[in-house]
Amino acid sequence: MYVGEALVGEGAEVAHIDLIIGSKYGPVGVAFSNALSQMSAGHTPLLAVIRPNLPTKPATLIVPKVTVRNMKDAEKIFGPAQSAVAKAIADAVEEGIIPADKAEDMVIIASVFIHPKAKDYNKIYRYNYGAAKLAVKRAMEGFPDVKKVLYEKDRSRHPIIGMKVTKLFDPPYLQVALDIPSWEKMERVVRELPRSDHLIIEVGTPLIKKYGVSFIEKVKEIRPETFVVADFKVLDTGNLEARIVSDAGGDAVVISGLAPMKTIQKAIEEAHKTGIYACIDMLNVPSPVDLLRDLSMSGFIPDVVELHRAIDVETEEEHAWGNIPEIKEVTAEKVLVAVAGGIREDTAPVALRAGADILIVGRAITNAQDVEGACRRFLRILKKEEIDQYRVMTDF
């Protein structure tokens, strides 16, 4: 069985086609027969014909995705869309995309989208022809392969989702910690931060304690495309607190490494269930490596490990990123390592050389008179270019 998909065009006439191709004697043939013999109101399947009395080969069944409510809707699917799909299949055979000697033994089921507001029959035909031809080509070539999917999954944005789901696949990153408990001040910081694919915003514990999860939502309203970490420092009810962060629109929840093992495991499990990152803050944990080893053995690996020097001991401790290589080794390179406490412009390169993937910076940026300028200086230290800055998608 071959599977293909394509979206071509714009406006109300946009065409979106999903199709399967296979032997008429196999599962696709059975599905073909069932669809043709078991009709449903508003989604009546029809054979693709180039003109009346001339069905295309391989035999192709068109199934409307959108409910056909009246004769106007029926005219679009039975007219330009039906003809376009049939012609595209025939041309695919002529061009060798589908082997001509297999055309009689194969059948195709094509789900076709026609918007109720589509009016231009020429565009309906052109777009559906292009989408059908492209979907067939992709199906026969096995497009996309797994390598393509894994490369694109964190770089591409779905046009209808209305937001960007950001993943941390291209370290190092700069994480700006909003830890001053004043919404007015922190709102100004959020608005002044530069746009960057390598910028993370952390909603700090003091802010969450004062304003609750509503602060996560406020940050997302201002910067919907930015990865937002909620520093809950979860100590109990791990699954509940991870779910609260997810429901508020956060991208990651911070769990305290001092929490009971069961709490940490539940928080990681819930975070991954809801599609957000699980970060473990190793503040005051005697042996982060031992904790990670135990978690790895039980199958609960966090996404980020934070090596954290507390504000209250800044004058006593130099930093907290001495064992990054060991942390990565025990987790089989599956985690990102973030460092916090004492990250300034002069110490940032040292942390990066030590293996840090995320630099967490607070007051060096949030207390700066020129927030944008201070942030850009740290971003330049990362030496990362923006993702997709000049990238043009040419395969629809």
Coordinates of C-alpha atoms in Angstrom, one line a residue:
M1 CA 0.0 0.0 0.0
Y2 CA 1.2 3.5 -0.9
V3 CA 0.1 6.6 1.0
G4 CA 0.3 10.2 -0.3
E5 CA -0.8 13.7 0.7
A6 CA -0.6 17.1 -0.9
L7 CA -2.0 20.6 -0.4
V8 CA -1.9 23.1 -3.3
G9 CA -3.4 26.5 -3.8
E10 CA -4.8 29.2 -1.6
G11 CA -8.0 30.9 -0.6
A12 CA -11.4 29.1 -0.6
E13 CA -10.3 27.0 -3.7
V14 CA -7.3 25.4 -1.9
A15 CA -7.0 21.7 -2.6
H16 CA -6.0 19.1 0.0
I17 CA -5.9 15.5 -1.1
D18 CA -5.1 12.3 0.9
L19 CA -4.9 9.1 -1.0
I20 CA -4.0 5.4 -0.7
I21 CA -2.9 3.2 -3.7
G22 CA -2.8 -0.5 -3.6
S23 CA -3.7 -3.8 -5.3
K24 CA -7.4 -4.3 -6.0
Y25 CA -6.9 -7.8 -4.5
G26 CA -5.6 -6.5 -1.2
P27 CA -6.8 -4.3 1.7
V28 CA -7.1 -1.2 -0.5
G29 CA -9.3 -3.1 -2.9
V30 CA -11.5 -4.2 0.0
A31 CA -11.8 -0.7 1.2
F32 CA -12.5 0.5 -2.3
S33 CA -15.4 -2.0 -2.6
N34 CA -16.8 -1.1 0.8
A35 CA -16.7 2.6 0.2
L36 CA -18.5 2.3 -3.1
S37 CA -21.2 0.0 -1.7
Q38 CA -21.7 1.6 1.7
M39 CA -22.6 5.2 1.1
S40 CA -23.1 7.9 3.7
A41 CA -25.2 11.0 3.4
G42 CA -23.2 14.0 2.2
H43 CA -20.0 12.0 1.6
T44 CA -21.1 9.9 -1.4
P45 CA -18.0 8.4 -3.1
L46 CA -17.7 8.7 -6.8
L47 CA -15.4 7.3 -9.5
A48 CA -13.0 9.7 -11.0
V49 CA -13.9 10.2 -14.6
I50 CA -12.0 12.3 -17.2
R51 CA -15.4 12.9 -18.9
P52 CA -18.7 11.0 -18.6
N53 CA -18.3 7.3 -19.5
L54 CA -14.4 7.6 -19.3
P55 CA -13.1 6.6 -15.9
T56 CA -9.4 7.0 -15.3
K57 CA -7.0 4.1 -14.7
P58 CA -6.1 2.9 -12.1
A59 CA -9.7 3.0 -11.0
T60 CA -10.0 5.9 -8.5
L61 CA -12.6 6.6 -5.9
I62 CA -13.1 10.1 -4.8
V63 CA -14.5 10.6 -1.2
P64 CA -15.6 14.2 -0.3
K65 CA -14.0 15.3 3.0
V66 CA -16.5 18.1 3.5
T67 CA -20.3 17.3 3.6
V68 CA -22.0 17.9 0.3
R69 CA -25.1 19.9 1.5
N70 CA -26.7 20.9 -1.8
M71 CA -26.5 20.7 -5.6
K72 CA -24.0 23.7 -5.7
D73 CA -21.6 21.7 -3.5
A74 CA -22.3 18.6 -5.6
E75 CA -21.4 20.4 -8.9
K76 CA -18.0 21.3 -7.6
I77 CA -17.1 17.8 -6.6
F78 CA -18.7 16.1 -9.6
G79 CA -17.3 18.7 -12.0
P80 CA -13.9 20.4 -11.8
A81 CA -12.6 18.3 -8.8
Q82 CA -13.7 14.9 -10.3
S83 CA -12.2 15.8 -13.7
A84 CA -9.0 17.2 -12.2
V85 CA -8.3 14.1 -10.1
A86 CA -9.0 11.7 -13.0
K87 CA -6.8 13.7 -15.4
A88 CA -3.9 13.8 -12.8
I89 CA -4.1 10.0 -12.3
A90 CA -4.1 9.4 -16.1
D91 CA -1.1 11.8 -16.6
A92 CA 0.7 10.1 -13.7
V93 CA 0.5 6.8 -15.7
E94 CA 1.5 8.4 -18.9
E95 CA 4.6 10.0 -17.2
G96 CA 5.6 6.7 -15.6
I97 CA 4.9 7.8 -12.0
I98 CA 2.5 4.8 -11.8
P99 CA 3.7 1.9 -14.0
A100 CA 1.3 1.4 -16.9
D101 CA 1.5 -2.4 -16.6
K102 CA 0.2 -2.1 -13.0
A103 CA -2.6 0.3 -13.7
E104 CA -5.2 -2.4 -14.2
D105 CA -4.3 -4.2 -11.0
M106 CA -4.3 -1.1 -8.8
V107 CA -7.0 1.0 -7.2
I108 CA -6.8 4.4 -5.6
I109 CA -9.0 6.0 -2.9
A110 CA -8.6 9.8 -2.8
S111 CA -10.2 12.0 -0.1
V112 CA -10.8 15.4 -1.6
F113 CA -11.4 18.7 0.2
I114 CA -13.7 21.3 -1.4
H115 CA -14.4 24.4 0.7
P116 CA -18.1 25.4 0.7
K117 CA -17.1 28.9 -0.3
A118 CA -15.1 27.9 -3.3
K119 CA -16.4 29.6 -6.5
D120 CA -13.7 29.7 -9.1
Y121 CA -14.0 26.4 -11.1
N122 CA -10.7 27.0 -12.9
K123 CA -8.8 27.2 -9.6
I124 CA -10.7 24.2 -8.2
Y125 CA -9.6 22.2 -11.3
R126 CA -6.0 23.5 -11.3
Y127 CA -5.4 23.1 -7.6
N128 CA -7.0 19.7 -7.4
Y129 CA -5.0 18.5 -10.4
G130 CA -1.8 19.7 -8.9
A131 CA -2.6 18.2 -5.5
A132 CA -3.7 14.8 -6.9
K133 CA -0.6 14.5 -9.1
L134 CA 1.7 15.5 -6.3
A135 CA 0.0 13.2 -3.8
V136 CA 0.4 10.2 -6.3
K137 CA 4.1 11.1 -6.9
R138 CA 4.8 11.3 -3.2
A139 CA 3.0 8.0 -2.5
M140 CA 4.9 6.1 -5.2
E141 CA 8.2 7.6 -4.0
G142 CA 7.5 7.1 -0.3
F143 CA 7.7 10.8 0.4
P144 CA 8.6 11.8 3.0
D145 CA 11.2 9.4 4.3
V146 CA 11.9 9.2 8.1
K147 CA 15.0 11.4 7.8
K148 CA 12.9 14.2 6.2
V149 CA 10.3 14.0 8.8
L150 CA 12.8 14.1 11.7
Y151 CA 14.6 17.1 10.1
E152 CA 11.4 19.1 9.5
K153 CA 9.3 18.2 12.5
D154 CA 10.8 21.0 14.7
R155 CA 11.4 23.5 11.9
S156 CA 8.0 23.6 10.3
R157 CA 4.8 25.3 11.4
H158 CA 1.3 24.1 10.5
P159 CA -0.5 27.0 8.8
I160 CA -3.9 26.5 10.6
I161 CA -2.7 25.7 14.1
G162 CA -2.5 29.4 14.9
M163 CA 0.7 29.1 17.0
K164 CA 4.3 27.8 16.8
V165 CA 5.1 24.7 18.8
T166 CA 8.8 25.2 19.7
K167 CA 11.2 22.4 20.4
L168 CA 14.7 22.8 21.7
F169 CA 16.5 20.9 19.0
D170 CA 19.3 23.4 18.2
P171 CA 21.3 24.3 21.3
P172 CA 22.7 26.3 22.8
Y173 CA 19.9 28.6 24.0
L174 CA 19.6 31.6 26.2
Q175 CA 16.9 31.4 28.9
V176 CA 15.8 34.7 30.4
A177 CA 14.6 34.2 34.0
L178 CA 11.8 36.5 35.0
D179 CA 12.3 36.4 38.8
I180 CA 11.4 39.8 40.0
P181 CA 7.8 39.7 41.5
S182 CA 6.5 42.7 39.6
W183 CA 4.2 42.2 36.7
E184 CA 4.7 45.8 35.5
K185 CA 8.5 45.4 35.4
M186 CA 8.4 41.9 33.9
E187 CA 5.9 42.8 31.3
R188 CA 8.2 45.6 30.0
V189 CA 11.1 43.1 29.9
V190 CA 9.0 40.5 27.9
R191 CA 8.0 43.2 25.4
E192 CA 11.6 44.5 25.0
L193 CA 13.3 41.1 24.5
P194 CA 14.4 40.6 20.9
R195 CA 12.8 37.9 18.7
S196 CA 15.1 34.9 18.4
D197 CA 14.8 31.2 17.8
H198 CA 17.3 30.7 20.5
L199 CA 15.5 32.6 23.3
I200 CA 13.6 30.9 26.1
I201 CA 11.5 32.8 28.7
E202 CA 11.3 31.4 32.2
V203 CA 8.5 32.4 34.5
G204 CA 10.3 32.4 37.8
T205 CA 9.0 30.9 41.1
P206 CA 8.4 34.3 42.8
L207 CA 6.2 35.4 39.9
I208 CA 4.2 32.2 40.0
K209 CA 3.8 32.4 43.7
K210 CA 2.5 36.0 43.5
Y211 CA 0.4 35.8 40.3
G212 CA -0.3 32.1 39.8
V213 CA -0.3 30.4 36.4
S214 CA -2.0 33.4 34.8
F215 CA 1.4 34.9 34.4
I216 CA 2.3 32.1 32.0
E217 CA -0.8 33.0 29.9
K218 CA 0.1 36.7 29.9
V219 CA 3.6 35.9 28.6
K220 CA 2.2 33.7 25.9
E221 CA -0.2 36.4 24.9
I222 CA 2.7 38.8 24.3
R223 CA 5.2 36.2 22.9
P224 CA 3.1 33.2 21.6
E225 CA 6.0 31.9 19.5
T226 CA 8.5 31.8 22.4
F227 CA 9.3 28.7 24.5
V228 CA 8.1 29.4 28.1
V229 CA 9.4 27.5 31.1
A230 CA 7.3 27.5 34.3
D231 CA 9.6 27.2 37.3
F232 CA 7.1 25.4 39.6
K233 CA 9.9 23.5 41.5
V234 CA 7.4 20.7 41.9
L235 CA 7.8 18.9 45.2
D236 CA 4.5 16.9 45.3
T237 CA 1.5 15.9 43.1
G238 CA 3.8 15.8 40.1
N239 CA 1.2 14.8 37.6
L240 CA -1.2 17.5 38.7
E241 CA 1.3 20.3 38.6
A242 CA 2.7 19.3 35.2
R243 CA -0.9 19.3 33.9
I244 CA -1.5 22.8 35.3
V245 CA 1.5 24.1 33.3
S246 CA 0.4 22.4 30.2
D247 CA -3.2 23.7 30.5
A248 CA -1.8 27.3 31.0
G249 CA 0.1 27.1 27.7
G250 CA 3.6 26.5 29.2
D251 CA 6.2 24.6 27.2
A252 CA 8.1 23.1 30.2
V253 CA 7.6 22.4 33.9
V254 CA 10.5 22.6 36.4
I255 CA 10.6 19.8 39.0
S256 CA 12.7 19.9 42.1
G257 CA 15.3 17.2 42.3
L258 CA 14.6 17.1 46.0
A259 CA 11.1 15.8 45.4
P260 CA 10.3 12.2 46.2
M261 CA 11.2 9.8 43.3
K262 CA 7.6 8.9 42.7
T263 CA 6.7 12.6 42.4
I264 CA 9.5 13.2 39.9
Q265 CA 8.5 10.2 37.9
K266 CA 4.8 11.2 37.8
A267 CA 5.7 14.8 36.7
I268 CA 7.9 13.5 33.9
E269 CA 5.3 11.1 32.7
E270 CA 2.5 13.7 32.7
A271 CA 4.8 16.3 31.0
H272 CA 5.5 13.9 28.2
K273 CA 1.9 12.8 28.0
T274 CA 0.9 16.4 27.4
G275 CA 3.7 17.2 25.0
I276 CA 5.7 19.6 27.2
Y277 CA 9.3 19.4 28.5
A278 CA 10.2 18.0 32.0
C279 CA 13.1 19.9 33.6
I280 CA 14.8 18.8 36.9
D281 CA 16.3 21.6 39.0
M282 CA 19.3 20.1 40.9
L283 CA 19.4 22.9 43.4
N284 CA 20.8 21.4 46.7
V285 CA 20.7 17.8 45.3
P286 CA 23.8 16.1 46.7
S287 CA 24.5 14.0 43.6
P288 CA 22.7 14.9 40.4
V289 CA 24.4 12.1 38.6
D290 CA 23.1 9.5 41.0
L291 CA 19.6 10.8 40.8
L292 CA 19.7 10.8 36.9
R293 CA 21.1 7.3 37.0
D294 CA 18.2 6.1 39.1
L295 CA 15.7 7.9 36.8
S296 CA 17.3 6.5 33.7
M297 CA 17.2 2.9 35.0
S298 CA 13.4 3.3 35.8
G299 CA 12.8 4.7 32.3
F300 CA 12.0 8.3 33.3
I301 CA 14.5 10.6 31.6
P302 CA 13.9 14.4 31.9
D303 CA 14.4 16.6 28.9
V304 CA 16.5 19.2 30.7
V305 CA 18.7 19.1 33.8
E306 CA 19.3 22.4 35.5
L307 CA 22.5 22.9 37.5
H308 CA 21.5 25.7 39.7
R309 CA 23.4 27.9 42.1
A310 CA 21.0 29.7 44.5
I311 CA 20.9 33.5 44.7
D312 CA 21.3 33.3 48.5
V313 CA 24.8 31.6 48.2
E314 CA 26.1 33.7 45.3
T315 CA 28.9 35.1 47.4
E316 CA 30.0 31.6 48.7
E317 CA 29.9 29.4 45.5
E318 CA 31.5 30.1 42.2
H319 CA 29.1 28.2 40.0
A320 CA 27.3 24.8 39.7
W321 CA 28.3 23.3 36.3
G322 CA 31.2 21.1 37.1
N323 CA 29.9 17.7 36.1
I324 CA 28.1 18.3 32.8
P325 CA 30.0 15.6 30.8
E326 CA 29.1 13.0 33.4
I327 CA 25.4 14.0 33.4
K328 CA 25.3 13.6 29.6
E329 CA 27.1 10.3 29.8
V330 CA 24.7 8.8 32.3
T331 CA 21.7 9.9 30.3
A332 CA 23.1 8.7 26.9
E333 CA 23.2 12.3 25.6
K334 CA 19.4 12.5 25.8
V335 CA 19.1 15.6 28.0
L336 CA 20.0 19.2 27.6
V337 CA 21.9 20.7 30.5
A338 CA 21.0 24.2 31.7
V339 CA 23.2 26.3 34.0
A340 CA 21.9 29.0 36.4
G341 CA 23.6 31.3 38.9
G342 CA 26.6 33.5 38.1
I343 CA 25.9 33.6 34.3
R344 CA 27.3 36.9 33.1
E345 CA 28.8 38.0 29.8
D346 CA 32.2 37.1 31.0
T347 CA 31.3 33.7 32.4
A348 CA 28.9 32.6 29.7
P349 CA 31.7 31.4 27.3
V350 CA 33.1 29.4 30.2
A351 CA 29.8 27.7 30.8
L352 CA 29.4 26.9 27.1
R353 CA 32.9 25.4 26.9
A354 CA 31.9 23.2 29.9
G355 CA 29.1 21.8 27.8
A356 CA 26.1 23.8 28.8
D357 CA 23.2 23.7 26.4
I358 CA 21.1 26.5 28.0
L359 CA 22.4 29.6 29.8
I360 CA 19.9 30.8 32.3
V361 CA 20.3 34.6 32.9
G362 CA 18.2 36.7 35.2
R363 CA 19.1 40.1 36.6
A364 CA 21.9 40.7 34.1
I365 CA 19.2 41.1 31.5
T366 CA 16.0 41.9 33.5
N367 CA 17.6 44.7 35.5
A368 CA 19.5 46.1 32.6
Q369 CA 18.5 49.6 31.4
D370 CA 18.7 48.4 27.8
V371 CA 17.0 45.0 28.1
E372 CA 17.2 44.3 24.3
G373 CA 20.8 45.2 24.0
A374 CA 21.9 43.1 27.0
C375 CA 19.9 40.1 25.6
R376 CA 21.5 40.5 22.2
R377 CA 25.0 40.5 23.6
F378 CA 24.3 37.1 25.3
L379 CA 22.7 35.8 22.1
R380 CA 25.9 36.8 20.2
I381 CA 27.9 34.7 22.7
L382 CA 25.9 31.7 21.6
K383 CA 27.1 32.2 18.0
K384 CA 23.9 30.7 16.6
E385 CA 22.1 32.0 13.5
E386 CA 18.4 32.2 13.3
I387 CA 16.6 29.1 12.1
D388 CA 14.9 29.3 8.7
Q389 CA 15.8 32.9 8.3
Y390 CA 16.2 32.6 4.5
R391 CA 14.4 29.3 4.1
V392 CA 11.7 29.1 1.4
M393 CA 9.4 26.1 1.2
T394 CA 9.2 25.2 -2.5
D395 CA 7.5 21.8 -2.2
F396 CA 4.1 23.2 -1.2

